[in-house]
Structure formats: C-alpha cells, structure tokens
mmCIF file of C-alpha atoms in Angstrom:
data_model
loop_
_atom_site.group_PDB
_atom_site.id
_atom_site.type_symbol
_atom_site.label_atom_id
_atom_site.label_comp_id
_atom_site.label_asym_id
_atom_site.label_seq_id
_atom_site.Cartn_x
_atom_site.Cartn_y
_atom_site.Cartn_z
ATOM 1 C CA UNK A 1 -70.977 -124.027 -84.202
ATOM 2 C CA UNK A 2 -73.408 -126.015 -82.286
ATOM 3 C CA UNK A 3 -72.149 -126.318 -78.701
ATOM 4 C CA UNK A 4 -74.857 -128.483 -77.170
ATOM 5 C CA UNK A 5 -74.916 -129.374 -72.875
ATOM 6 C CA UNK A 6 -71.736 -130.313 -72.385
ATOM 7 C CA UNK A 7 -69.589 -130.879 -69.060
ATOM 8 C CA UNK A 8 -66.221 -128.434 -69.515
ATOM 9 C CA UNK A 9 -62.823 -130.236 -68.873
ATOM 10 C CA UNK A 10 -60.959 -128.477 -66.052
ATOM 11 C CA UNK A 11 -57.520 -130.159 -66.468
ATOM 12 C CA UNK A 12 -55.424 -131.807 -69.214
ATOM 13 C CA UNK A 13 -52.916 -134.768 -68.322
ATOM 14 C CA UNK A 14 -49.676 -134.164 -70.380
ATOM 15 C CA UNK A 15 -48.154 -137.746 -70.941
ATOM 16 C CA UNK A 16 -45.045 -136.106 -71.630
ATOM 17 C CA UNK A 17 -42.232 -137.897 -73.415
ATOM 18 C CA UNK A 18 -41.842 -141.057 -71.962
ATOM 19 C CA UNK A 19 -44.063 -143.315 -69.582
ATOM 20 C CA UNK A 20 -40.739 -145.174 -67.879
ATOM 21 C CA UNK A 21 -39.208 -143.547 -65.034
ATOM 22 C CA UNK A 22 -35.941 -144.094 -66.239
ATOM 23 C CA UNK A 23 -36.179 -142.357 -69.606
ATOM 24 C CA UNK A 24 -38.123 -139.445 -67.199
ATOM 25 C CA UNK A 25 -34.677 -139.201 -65.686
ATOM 26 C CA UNK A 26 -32.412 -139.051 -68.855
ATOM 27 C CA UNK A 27 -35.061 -136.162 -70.034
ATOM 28 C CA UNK A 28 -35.323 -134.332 -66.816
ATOM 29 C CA UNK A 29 -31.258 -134.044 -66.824
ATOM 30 C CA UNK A 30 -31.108 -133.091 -70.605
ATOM 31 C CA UNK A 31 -34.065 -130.905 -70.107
ATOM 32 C CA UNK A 32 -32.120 -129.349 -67.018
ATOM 33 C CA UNK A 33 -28.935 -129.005 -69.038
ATOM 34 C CA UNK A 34 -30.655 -127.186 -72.030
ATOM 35 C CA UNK A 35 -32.742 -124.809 -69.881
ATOM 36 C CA UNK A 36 -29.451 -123.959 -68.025
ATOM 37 C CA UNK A 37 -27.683 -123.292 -71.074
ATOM 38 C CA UNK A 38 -30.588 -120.826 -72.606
ATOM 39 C CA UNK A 39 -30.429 -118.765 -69.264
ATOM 40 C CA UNK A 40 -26.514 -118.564 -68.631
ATOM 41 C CA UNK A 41 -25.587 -118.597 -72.196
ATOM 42 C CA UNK A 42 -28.323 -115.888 -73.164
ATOM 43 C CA UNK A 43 -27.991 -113.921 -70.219
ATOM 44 C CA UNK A 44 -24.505 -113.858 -70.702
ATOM 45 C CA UNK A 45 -25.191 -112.370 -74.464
ATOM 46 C CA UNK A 46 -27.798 -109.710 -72.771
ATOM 47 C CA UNK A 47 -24.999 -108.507 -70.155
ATOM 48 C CA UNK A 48 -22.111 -108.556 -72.574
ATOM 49 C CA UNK A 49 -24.003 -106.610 -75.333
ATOM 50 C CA UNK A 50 -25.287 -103.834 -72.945
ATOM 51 C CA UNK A 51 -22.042 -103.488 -70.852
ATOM 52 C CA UNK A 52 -19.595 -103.441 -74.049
ATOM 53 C CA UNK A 53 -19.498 -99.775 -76.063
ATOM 54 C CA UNK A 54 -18.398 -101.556 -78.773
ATOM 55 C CA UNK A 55 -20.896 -103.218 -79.294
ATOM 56 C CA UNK A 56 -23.613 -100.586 -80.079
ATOM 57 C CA UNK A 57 -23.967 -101.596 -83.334
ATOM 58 C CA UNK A 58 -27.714 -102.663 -84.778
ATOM 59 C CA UNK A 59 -26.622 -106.189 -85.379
ATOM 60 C CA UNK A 60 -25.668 -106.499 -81.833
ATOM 61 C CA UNK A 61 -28.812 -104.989 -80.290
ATOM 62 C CA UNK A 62 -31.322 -107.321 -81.832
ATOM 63 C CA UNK A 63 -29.113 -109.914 -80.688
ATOM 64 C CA UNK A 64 -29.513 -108.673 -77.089
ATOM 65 C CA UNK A 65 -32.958 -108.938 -78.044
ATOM 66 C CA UNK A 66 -33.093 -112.085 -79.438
ATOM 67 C CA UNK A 67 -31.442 -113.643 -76.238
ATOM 68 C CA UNK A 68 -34.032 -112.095 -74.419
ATOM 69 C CA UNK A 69 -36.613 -113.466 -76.483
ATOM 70 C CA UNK A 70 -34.980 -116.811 -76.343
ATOM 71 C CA UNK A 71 -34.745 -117.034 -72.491
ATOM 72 C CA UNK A 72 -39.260 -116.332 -72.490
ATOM 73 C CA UNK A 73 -39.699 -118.650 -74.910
ATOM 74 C CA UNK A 74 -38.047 -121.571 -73.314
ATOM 75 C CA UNK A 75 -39.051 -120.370 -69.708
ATOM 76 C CA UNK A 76 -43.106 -121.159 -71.429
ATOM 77 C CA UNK A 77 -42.258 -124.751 -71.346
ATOM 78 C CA UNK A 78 -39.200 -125.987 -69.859
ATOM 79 C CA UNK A 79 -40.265 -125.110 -66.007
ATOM 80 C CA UNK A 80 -43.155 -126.799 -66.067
ATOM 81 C CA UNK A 81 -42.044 -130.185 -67.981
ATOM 82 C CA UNK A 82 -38.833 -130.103 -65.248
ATOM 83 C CA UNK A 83 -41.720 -130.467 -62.530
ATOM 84 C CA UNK A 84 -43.987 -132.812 -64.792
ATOM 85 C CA UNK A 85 -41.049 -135.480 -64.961
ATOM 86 C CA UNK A 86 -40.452 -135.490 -61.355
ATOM 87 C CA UNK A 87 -44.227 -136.425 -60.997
ATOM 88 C CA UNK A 88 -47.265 -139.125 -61.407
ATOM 89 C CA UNK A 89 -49.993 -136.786 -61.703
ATOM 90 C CA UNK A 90 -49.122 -134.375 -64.852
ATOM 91 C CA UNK A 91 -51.792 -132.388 -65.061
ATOM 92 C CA UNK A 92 -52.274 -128.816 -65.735
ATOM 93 C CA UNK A 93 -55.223 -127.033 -65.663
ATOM 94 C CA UNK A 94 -57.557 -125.857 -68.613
ATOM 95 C CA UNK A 95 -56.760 -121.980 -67.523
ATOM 96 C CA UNK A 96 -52.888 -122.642 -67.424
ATOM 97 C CA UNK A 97 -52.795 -124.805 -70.665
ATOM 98 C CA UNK A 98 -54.729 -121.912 -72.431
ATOM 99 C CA UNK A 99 -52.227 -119.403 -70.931
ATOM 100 C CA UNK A 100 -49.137 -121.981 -71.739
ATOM 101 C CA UNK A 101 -50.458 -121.527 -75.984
ATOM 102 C CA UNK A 102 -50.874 -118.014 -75.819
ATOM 103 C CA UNK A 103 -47.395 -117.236 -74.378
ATOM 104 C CA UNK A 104 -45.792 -119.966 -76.262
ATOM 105 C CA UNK A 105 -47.439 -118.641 -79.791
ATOM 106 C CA UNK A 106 -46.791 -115.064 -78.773
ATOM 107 C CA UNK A 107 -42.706 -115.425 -78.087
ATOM 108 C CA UNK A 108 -42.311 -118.084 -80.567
ATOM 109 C CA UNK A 109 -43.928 -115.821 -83.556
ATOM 110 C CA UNK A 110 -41.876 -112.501 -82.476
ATOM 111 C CA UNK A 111 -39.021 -114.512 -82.283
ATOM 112 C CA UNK A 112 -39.530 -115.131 -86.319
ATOM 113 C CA UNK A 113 -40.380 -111.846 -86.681
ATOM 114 C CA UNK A 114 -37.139 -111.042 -84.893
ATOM 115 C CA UNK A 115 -35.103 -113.303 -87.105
ATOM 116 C CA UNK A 116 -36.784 -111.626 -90.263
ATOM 117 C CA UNK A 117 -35.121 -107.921 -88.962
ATOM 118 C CA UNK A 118 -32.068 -109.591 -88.315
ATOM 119 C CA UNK A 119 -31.802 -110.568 -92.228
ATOM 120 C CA UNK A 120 -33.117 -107.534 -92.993
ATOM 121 C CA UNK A 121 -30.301 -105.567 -91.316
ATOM 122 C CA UNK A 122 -27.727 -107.927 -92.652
ATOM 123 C CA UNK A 123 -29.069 -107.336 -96.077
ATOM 124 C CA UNK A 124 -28.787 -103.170 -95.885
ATOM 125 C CA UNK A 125 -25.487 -103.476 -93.901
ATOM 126 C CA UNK A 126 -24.182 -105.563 -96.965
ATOM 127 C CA UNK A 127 -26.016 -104.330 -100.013
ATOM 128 C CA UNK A 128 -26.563 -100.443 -98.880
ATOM 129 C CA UNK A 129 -23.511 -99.934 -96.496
ATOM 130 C CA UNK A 130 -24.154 -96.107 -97.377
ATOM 131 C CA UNK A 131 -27.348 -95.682 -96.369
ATOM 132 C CA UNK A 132 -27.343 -98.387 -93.415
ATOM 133 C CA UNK A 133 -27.102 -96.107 -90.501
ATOM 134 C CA UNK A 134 -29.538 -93.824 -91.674
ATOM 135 C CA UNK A 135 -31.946 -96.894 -92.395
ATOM 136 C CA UNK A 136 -30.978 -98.873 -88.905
ATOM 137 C CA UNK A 137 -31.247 -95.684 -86.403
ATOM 138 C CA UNK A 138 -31.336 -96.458 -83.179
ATOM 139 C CA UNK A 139 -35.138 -94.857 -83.368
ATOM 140 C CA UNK A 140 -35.882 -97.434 -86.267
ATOM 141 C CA UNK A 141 -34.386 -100.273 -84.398
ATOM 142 C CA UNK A 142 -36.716 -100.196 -81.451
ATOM 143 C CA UNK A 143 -39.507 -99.301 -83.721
ATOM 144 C CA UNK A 144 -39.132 -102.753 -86.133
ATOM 145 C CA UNK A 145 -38.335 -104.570 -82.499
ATOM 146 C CA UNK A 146 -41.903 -103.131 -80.954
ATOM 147 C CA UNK A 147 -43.654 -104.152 -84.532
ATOM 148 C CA UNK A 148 -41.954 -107.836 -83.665
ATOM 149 C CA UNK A 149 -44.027 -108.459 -80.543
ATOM 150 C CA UNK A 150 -47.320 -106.630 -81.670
ATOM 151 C CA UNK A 151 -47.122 -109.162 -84.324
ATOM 152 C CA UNK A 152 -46.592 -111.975 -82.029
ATOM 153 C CA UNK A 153 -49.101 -110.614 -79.929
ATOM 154 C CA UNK A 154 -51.754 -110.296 -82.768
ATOM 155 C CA UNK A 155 -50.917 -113.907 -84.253
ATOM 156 C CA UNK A 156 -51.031 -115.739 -80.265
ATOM 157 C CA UNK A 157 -54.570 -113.911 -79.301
ATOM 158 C CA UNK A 158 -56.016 -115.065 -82.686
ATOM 159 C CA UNK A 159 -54.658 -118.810 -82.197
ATOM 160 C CA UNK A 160 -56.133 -118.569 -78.473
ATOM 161 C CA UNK A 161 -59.411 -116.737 -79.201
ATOM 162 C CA UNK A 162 -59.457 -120.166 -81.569
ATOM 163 C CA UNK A 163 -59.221 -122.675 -78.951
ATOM 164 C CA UNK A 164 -61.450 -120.873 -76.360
ATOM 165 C CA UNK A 165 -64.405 -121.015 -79.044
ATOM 166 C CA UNK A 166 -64.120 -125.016 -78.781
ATOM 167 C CA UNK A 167 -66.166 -127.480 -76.544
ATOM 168 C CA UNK A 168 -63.854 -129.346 -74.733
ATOM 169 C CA UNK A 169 -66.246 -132.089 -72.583
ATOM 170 C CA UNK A 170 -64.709 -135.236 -73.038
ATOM 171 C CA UNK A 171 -60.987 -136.800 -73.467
ATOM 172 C CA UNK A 172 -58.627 -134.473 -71.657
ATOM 173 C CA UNK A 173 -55.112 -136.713 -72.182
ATOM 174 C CA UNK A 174 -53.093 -134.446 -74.169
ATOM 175 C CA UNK A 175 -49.649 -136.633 -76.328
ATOM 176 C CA UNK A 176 -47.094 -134.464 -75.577
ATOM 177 C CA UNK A 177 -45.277 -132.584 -72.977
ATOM 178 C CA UNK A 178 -47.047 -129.281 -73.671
ATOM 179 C CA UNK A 179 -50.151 -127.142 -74.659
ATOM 180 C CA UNK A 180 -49.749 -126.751 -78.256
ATOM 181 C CA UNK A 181 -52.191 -125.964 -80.944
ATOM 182 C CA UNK A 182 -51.799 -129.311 -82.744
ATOM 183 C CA UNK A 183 -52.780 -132.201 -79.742
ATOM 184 C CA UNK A 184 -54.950 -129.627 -77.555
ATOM 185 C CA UNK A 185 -57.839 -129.659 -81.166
ATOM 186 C CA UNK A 186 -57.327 -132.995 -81.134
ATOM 187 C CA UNK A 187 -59.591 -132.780 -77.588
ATOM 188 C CA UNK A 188 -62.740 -130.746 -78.677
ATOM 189 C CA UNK A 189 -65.737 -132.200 -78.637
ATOM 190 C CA UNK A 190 -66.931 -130.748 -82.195
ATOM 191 C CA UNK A 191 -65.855 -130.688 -85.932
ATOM 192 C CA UNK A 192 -62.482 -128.825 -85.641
ATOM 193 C CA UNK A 193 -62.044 -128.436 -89.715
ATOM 194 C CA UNK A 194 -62.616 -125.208 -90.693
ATOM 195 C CA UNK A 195 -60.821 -124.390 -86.938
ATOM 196 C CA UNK A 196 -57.422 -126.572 -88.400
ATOM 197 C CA UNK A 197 -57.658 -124.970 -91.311
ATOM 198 C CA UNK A 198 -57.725 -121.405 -90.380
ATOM 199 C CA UNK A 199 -54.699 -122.067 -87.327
ATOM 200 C CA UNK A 200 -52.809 -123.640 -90.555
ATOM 201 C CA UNK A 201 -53.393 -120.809 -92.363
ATOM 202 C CA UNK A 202 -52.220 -119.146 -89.459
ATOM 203 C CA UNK A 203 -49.014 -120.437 -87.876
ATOM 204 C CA UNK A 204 -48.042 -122.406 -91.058
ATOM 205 C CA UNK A 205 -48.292 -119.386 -93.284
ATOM 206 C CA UNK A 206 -46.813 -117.123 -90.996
ATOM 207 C CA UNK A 207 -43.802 -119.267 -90.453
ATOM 208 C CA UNK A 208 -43.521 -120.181 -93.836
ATOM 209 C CA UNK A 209 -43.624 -116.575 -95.192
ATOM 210 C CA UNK A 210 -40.579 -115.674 -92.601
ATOM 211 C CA UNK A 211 -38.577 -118.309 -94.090
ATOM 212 C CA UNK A 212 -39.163 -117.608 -97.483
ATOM 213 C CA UNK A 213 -37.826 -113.594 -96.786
ATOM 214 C CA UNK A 214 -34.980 -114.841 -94.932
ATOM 215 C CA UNK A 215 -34.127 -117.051 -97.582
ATOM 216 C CA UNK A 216 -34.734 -114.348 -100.423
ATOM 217 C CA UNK A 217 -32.571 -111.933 -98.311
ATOM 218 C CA UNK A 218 -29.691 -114.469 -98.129
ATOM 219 C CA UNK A 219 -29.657 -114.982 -101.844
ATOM 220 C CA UNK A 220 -29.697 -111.209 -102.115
ATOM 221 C CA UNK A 221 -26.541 -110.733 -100.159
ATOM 222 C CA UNK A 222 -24.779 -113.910 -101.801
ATOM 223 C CA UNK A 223 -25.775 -112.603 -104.985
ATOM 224 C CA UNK A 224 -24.139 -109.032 -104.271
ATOM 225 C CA UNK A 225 -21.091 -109.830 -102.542
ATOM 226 C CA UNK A 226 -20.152 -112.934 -105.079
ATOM 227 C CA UNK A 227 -18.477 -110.452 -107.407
ATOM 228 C CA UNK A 228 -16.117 -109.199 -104.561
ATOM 229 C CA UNK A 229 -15.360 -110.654 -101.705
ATOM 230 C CA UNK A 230 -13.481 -108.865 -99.673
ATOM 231 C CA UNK A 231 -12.279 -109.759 -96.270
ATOM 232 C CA UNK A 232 -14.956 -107.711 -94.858
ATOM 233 C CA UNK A 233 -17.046 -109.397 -96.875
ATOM 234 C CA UNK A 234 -16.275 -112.630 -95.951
ATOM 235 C CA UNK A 235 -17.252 -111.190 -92.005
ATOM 236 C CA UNK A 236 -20.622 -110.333 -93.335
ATOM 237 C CA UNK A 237 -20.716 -113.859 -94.933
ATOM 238 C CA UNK A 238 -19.955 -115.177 -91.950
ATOM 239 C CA UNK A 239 -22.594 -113.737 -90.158
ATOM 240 C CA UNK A 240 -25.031 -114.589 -92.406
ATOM 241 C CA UNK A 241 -24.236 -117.561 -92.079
ATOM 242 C CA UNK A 242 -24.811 -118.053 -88.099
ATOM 243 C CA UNK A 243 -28.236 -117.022 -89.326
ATOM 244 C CA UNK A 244 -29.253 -119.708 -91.482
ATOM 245 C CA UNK A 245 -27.928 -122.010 -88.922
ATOM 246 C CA UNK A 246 -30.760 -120.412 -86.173
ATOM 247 C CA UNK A 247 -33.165 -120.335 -89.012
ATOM 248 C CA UNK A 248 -32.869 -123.614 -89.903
ATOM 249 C CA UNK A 249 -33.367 -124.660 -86.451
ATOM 250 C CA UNK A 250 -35.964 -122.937 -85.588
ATOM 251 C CA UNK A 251 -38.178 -123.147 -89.617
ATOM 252 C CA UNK A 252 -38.060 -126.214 -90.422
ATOM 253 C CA UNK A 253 -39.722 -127.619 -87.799
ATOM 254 C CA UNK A 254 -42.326 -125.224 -87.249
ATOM 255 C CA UNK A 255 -43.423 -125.251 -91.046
ATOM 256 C CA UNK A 256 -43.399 -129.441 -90.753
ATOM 257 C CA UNK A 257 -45.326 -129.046 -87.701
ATOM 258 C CA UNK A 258 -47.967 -126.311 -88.452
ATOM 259 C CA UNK A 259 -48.390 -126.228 -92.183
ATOM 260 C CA UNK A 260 -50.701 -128.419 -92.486
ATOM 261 C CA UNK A 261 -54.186 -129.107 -90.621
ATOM 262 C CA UNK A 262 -54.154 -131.413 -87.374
ATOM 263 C CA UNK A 263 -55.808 -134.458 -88.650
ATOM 264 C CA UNK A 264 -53.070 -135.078 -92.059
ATOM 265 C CA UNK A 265 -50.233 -136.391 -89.532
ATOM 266 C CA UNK A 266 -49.643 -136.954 -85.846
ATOM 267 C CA UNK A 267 -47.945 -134.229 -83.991
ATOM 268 C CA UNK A 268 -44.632 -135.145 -83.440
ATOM 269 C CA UNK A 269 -43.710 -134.404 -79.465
ATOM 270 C CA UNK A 270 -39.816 -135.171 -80.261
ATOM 271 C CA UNK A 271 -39.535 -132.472 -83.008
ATOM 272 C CA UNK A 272 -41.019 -129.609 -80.610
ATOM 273 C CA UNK A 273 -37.463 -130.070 -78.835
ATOM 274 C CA UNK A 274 -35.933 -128.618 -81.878
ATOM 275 C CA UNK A 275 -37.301 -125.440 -81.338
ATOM 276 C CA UNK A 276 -39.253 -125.123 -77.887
ATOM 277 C CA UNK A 277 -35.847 -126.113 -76.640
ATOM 278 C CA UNK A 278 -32.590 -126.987 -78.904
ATOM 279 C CA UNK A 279 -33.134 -123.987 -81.040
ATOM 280 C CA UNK A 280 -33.111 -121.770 -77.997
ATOM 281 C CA UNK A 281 -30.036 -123.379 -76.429
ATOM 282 C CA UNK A 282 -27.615 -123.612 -79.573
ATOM 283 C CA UNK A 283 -28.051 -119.823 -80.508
ATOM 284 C CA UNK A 284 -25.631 -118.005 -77.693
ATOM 285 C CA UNK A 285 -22.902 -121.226 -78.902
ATOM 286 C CA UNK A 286 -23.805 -119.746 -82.801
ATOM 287 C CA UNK A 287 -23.331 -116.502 -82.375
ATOM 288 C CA UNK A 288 -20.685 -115.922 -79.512
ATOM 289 C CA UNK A 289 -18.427 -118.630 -81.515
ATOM 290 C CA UNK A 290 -18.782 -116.905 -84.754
ATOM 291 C CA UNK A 291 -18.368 -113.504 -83.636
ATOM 292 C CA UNK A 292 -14.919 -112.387 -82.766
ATOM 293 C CA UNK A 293 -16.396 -108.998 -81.302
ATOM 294 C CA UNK A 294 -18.624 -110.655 -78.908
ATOM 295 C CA UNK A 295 -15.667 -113.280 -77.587
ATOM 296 C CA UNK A 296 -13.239 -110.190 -76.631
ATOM 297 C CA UNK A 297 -15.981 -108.925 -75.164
ATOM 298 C CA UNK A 298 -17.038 -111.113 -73.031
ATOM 299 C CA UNK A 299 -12.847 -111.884 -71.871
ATOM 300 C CA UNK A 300 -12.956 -108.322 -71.326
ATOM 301 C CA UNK A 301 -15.950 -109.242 -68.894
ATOM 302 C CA UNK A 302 -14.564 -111.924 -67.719
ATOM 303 C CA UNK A 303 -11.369 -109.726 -66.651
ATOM 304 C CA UNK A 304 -13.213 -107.123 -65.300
ATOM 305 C CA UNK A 305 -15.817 -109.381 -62.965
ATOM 306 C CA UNK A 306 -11.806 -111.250 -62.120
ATOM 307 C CA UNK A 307 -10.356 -107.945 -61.336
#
C-alpha cells in the first residue's frame, strides 16, 4: 500500500452518544450505574467463589474467571466515556485509541473463548458425567483458561498490527463513544478493502464460529437429557440455560456488528452497549439468580462479614 507524504493524526474526537448535555447526563448516570454493577456484582462472584469450599467445582471456577474477565472488559471503555460525558473536548489520543482496540479486542475475544469452555464443560458434565472429572482436572482447567487469553491475545495484536499499517492524515472525528475497529477504518486515508475484509474475516468469523459451538453443544445436551430428565437434570438444564442468556447477549451483537466489512452498514454506537456494557452487567444477576449454590453462598458471606 502506497502511503504517500502525509501529516499523521495525533488525536481522535469521540462524539460519543449524544451532542445535548442533557442526554450526556441520563448516559453518564446509566453508564455509572452499569459500571458499578459489573465491579460489585462481579467482584462479589470472584470473592464468593474463592472463599466458599463448596464451590470448587469446574463450573464455578470459570465463572470466577469469567467475572474477572467481565470486570477488564468493561473497565476498557466505561472509565474513559464516564470522563468524556463530563467534558467539551473528547479527545483521546492516537496512542491511547490504538491501546483502547487492542485491550478491548483482546478481553472481548477471550471472553468468547471463555464462554466456549463453559459449554464445553456443561456438555461433559451432562453427556460424560463418568469421565468429567478426569476430563475437567483442575490442571486442564487452567490449561483451556490460559489457551482463552493466548487466543484473545493472538486475535487483538492481529486486529491492531491492522490499524497501525493505515495512513491516518486527515478526518480524525470518530461516531461513537469508543476506539473500535469499525469507525476508527472509516478514518484512513487509503483504500481500506482488502483491510475490512481481512478484520471481517477476523472478528466476524471468530465470533461467529464461538456461537455456532455453543449452539451445537446446547443441542447436544438437549438432545441427551430429553429422554430422561431427571431432577438433576433439570439443574443442568437450568444452567445451560443462564448460558444462552450471556451468549445471546454478548453474539448477537458482535456477529451483526463485525461480520461484515465496514463500508456495507454504519456502525451502530447504541448496539456496542449490549456487549461493551449490558452484557457485562446482567451476567453476576444470571448466574447468582439461577444458581442456588452461589446464593447460600454468598448469605453465608454475608453472615460471616455480619458476624
């Protein structure tokens, strides 16, 4: 690619979600809220999970892990667009935005990679209950959990190593409230199509492929358990089902928003809430209120903190 003299942009302006002050407020208290809710109701998860015996279990340790995964991810964005609504100038500059995409791609993509383990374990502890503990040692746990962010790590360097290849000499405005893949190549001053193409092929795939397991392991378990459903069946049902809920969440967006190349449709800043920020929030509600061993837990931590 043909770079040509060209002055480098040192700064983007993020217009953020609204231009009127008071819609800034109404996001910078819901944005608050959220963000509150990810720490406290994560954290909470994280504490209860390595404090509780009983809950040693692998389901219960990539959950720990999950919550942790959920706090970085939000923590990418949500700090910074707090500050950004509170003021004119929303700038950030080229070095941060660049750093903002890599972290964002990196948590975001182990967090799918997470999910995928989580189904994964489901899936043994319902179809191979015999063989599950040998299958989901402790040993193998933190091995498919290390594999999780090496993938995220080797999917967010090749989406930044992407971006830094670009010319970026003229607009610098970026439509949304964050450094994302999609309005950032909007900015280069080159012919970006091959570039779309191959971060398509990248995120979209990659997101897309995730779902597509989780969804074949789902149909796996509903197809083995239909036959007899137990009560303890029903409890891995039940599970499962807290599962598609964060999937859902978390998918569906991501595949509408990076399966396809930049140019076919305008990013869409209001459905990155879904999962930079509602996704992230709603999980600790998912899992703590459809998990009786995590709710006497945590009034067993309540008691003791009381005591």
């Amino acid at each position: 690619m043909a770079r040509g003299n060209f002055s480098r942009v040192t700064e983007f302006i993020l217009l953020g979600l609204s231009d009127t002050w008071e819609l800034q407020l109404l996001f910078f208290t819901s944005f608050l809220l959220a963000y509150a809710m990810v720490l406290l109701g994560n954290l909470l998860i994280i504490v209860t999970v390595r404090t509780d015996p009983t809950l040693s279990s692998p389901m219960y340790f990539l959950l720990s892990h999950l919550s942790f995964i959920d706090i970085c991810y939000t923590s990418v964005t949500a700090p910074r667009v707090l500050v950004a609504l509170l003021l004119r100038h929303k700038a950030i500059a080229f070095e941060g935005c660049m750093a903002q995409l890599f972290f964002l791609h990196f948590v975001g993509s182990s967090e799918m990679f997470l999910l995928t383990v989580m189904a994964f374990d489901r899936y043994t502890a319902i179809c191979r209950p015999l063989h599950y503990t040998a299958i989901m040692a402790r040993g193998a746990c933190w091995a498919l959990v290390a594999a999780c962010w090496a993938g995220g790590f080797i999917h967010s360097i090749v989406q930044t190593l992407l971006m830094l290849q670009l010319p970026f000499c003229g607009p610098n405005t970026i439509h949304s409230y964050f450094c994302d893949v999609l309005p950032v190549i909007h900015l280069a001053c080159a012919d970006t199509t091959l570039t779309e193409w191959l971060m398509a092929s990248n995120s979209g795939l990659i997101s897309l492929g995730c779902f597509l397991v989780l969804v074949a392991s789902y149909a796996l378990i509903l197809t083995k358990v239909r036959a007899r459903l137990s009560q303890g069946h029903w409890k891995a049902l039940s599970t499962c089902a807290s599962h598609v809920m964060v999937v859902t969440l978390l998918f569906v967006p991501c595949i509408f928003t990076y399966l396809r190349p930049a140019g076919t449709l305008p990013a869409n800043k209001y459905v990155c809430v879904i999962y930079t920020t509602f996704s992230p929030m709603m999980n600790p509600l998912i899992y703590t209120l459809r998990s009786k061993e995590v709710k006497e837990s945590m009034r067993r931590l309540w008691k003791h903190c009381r005591a």
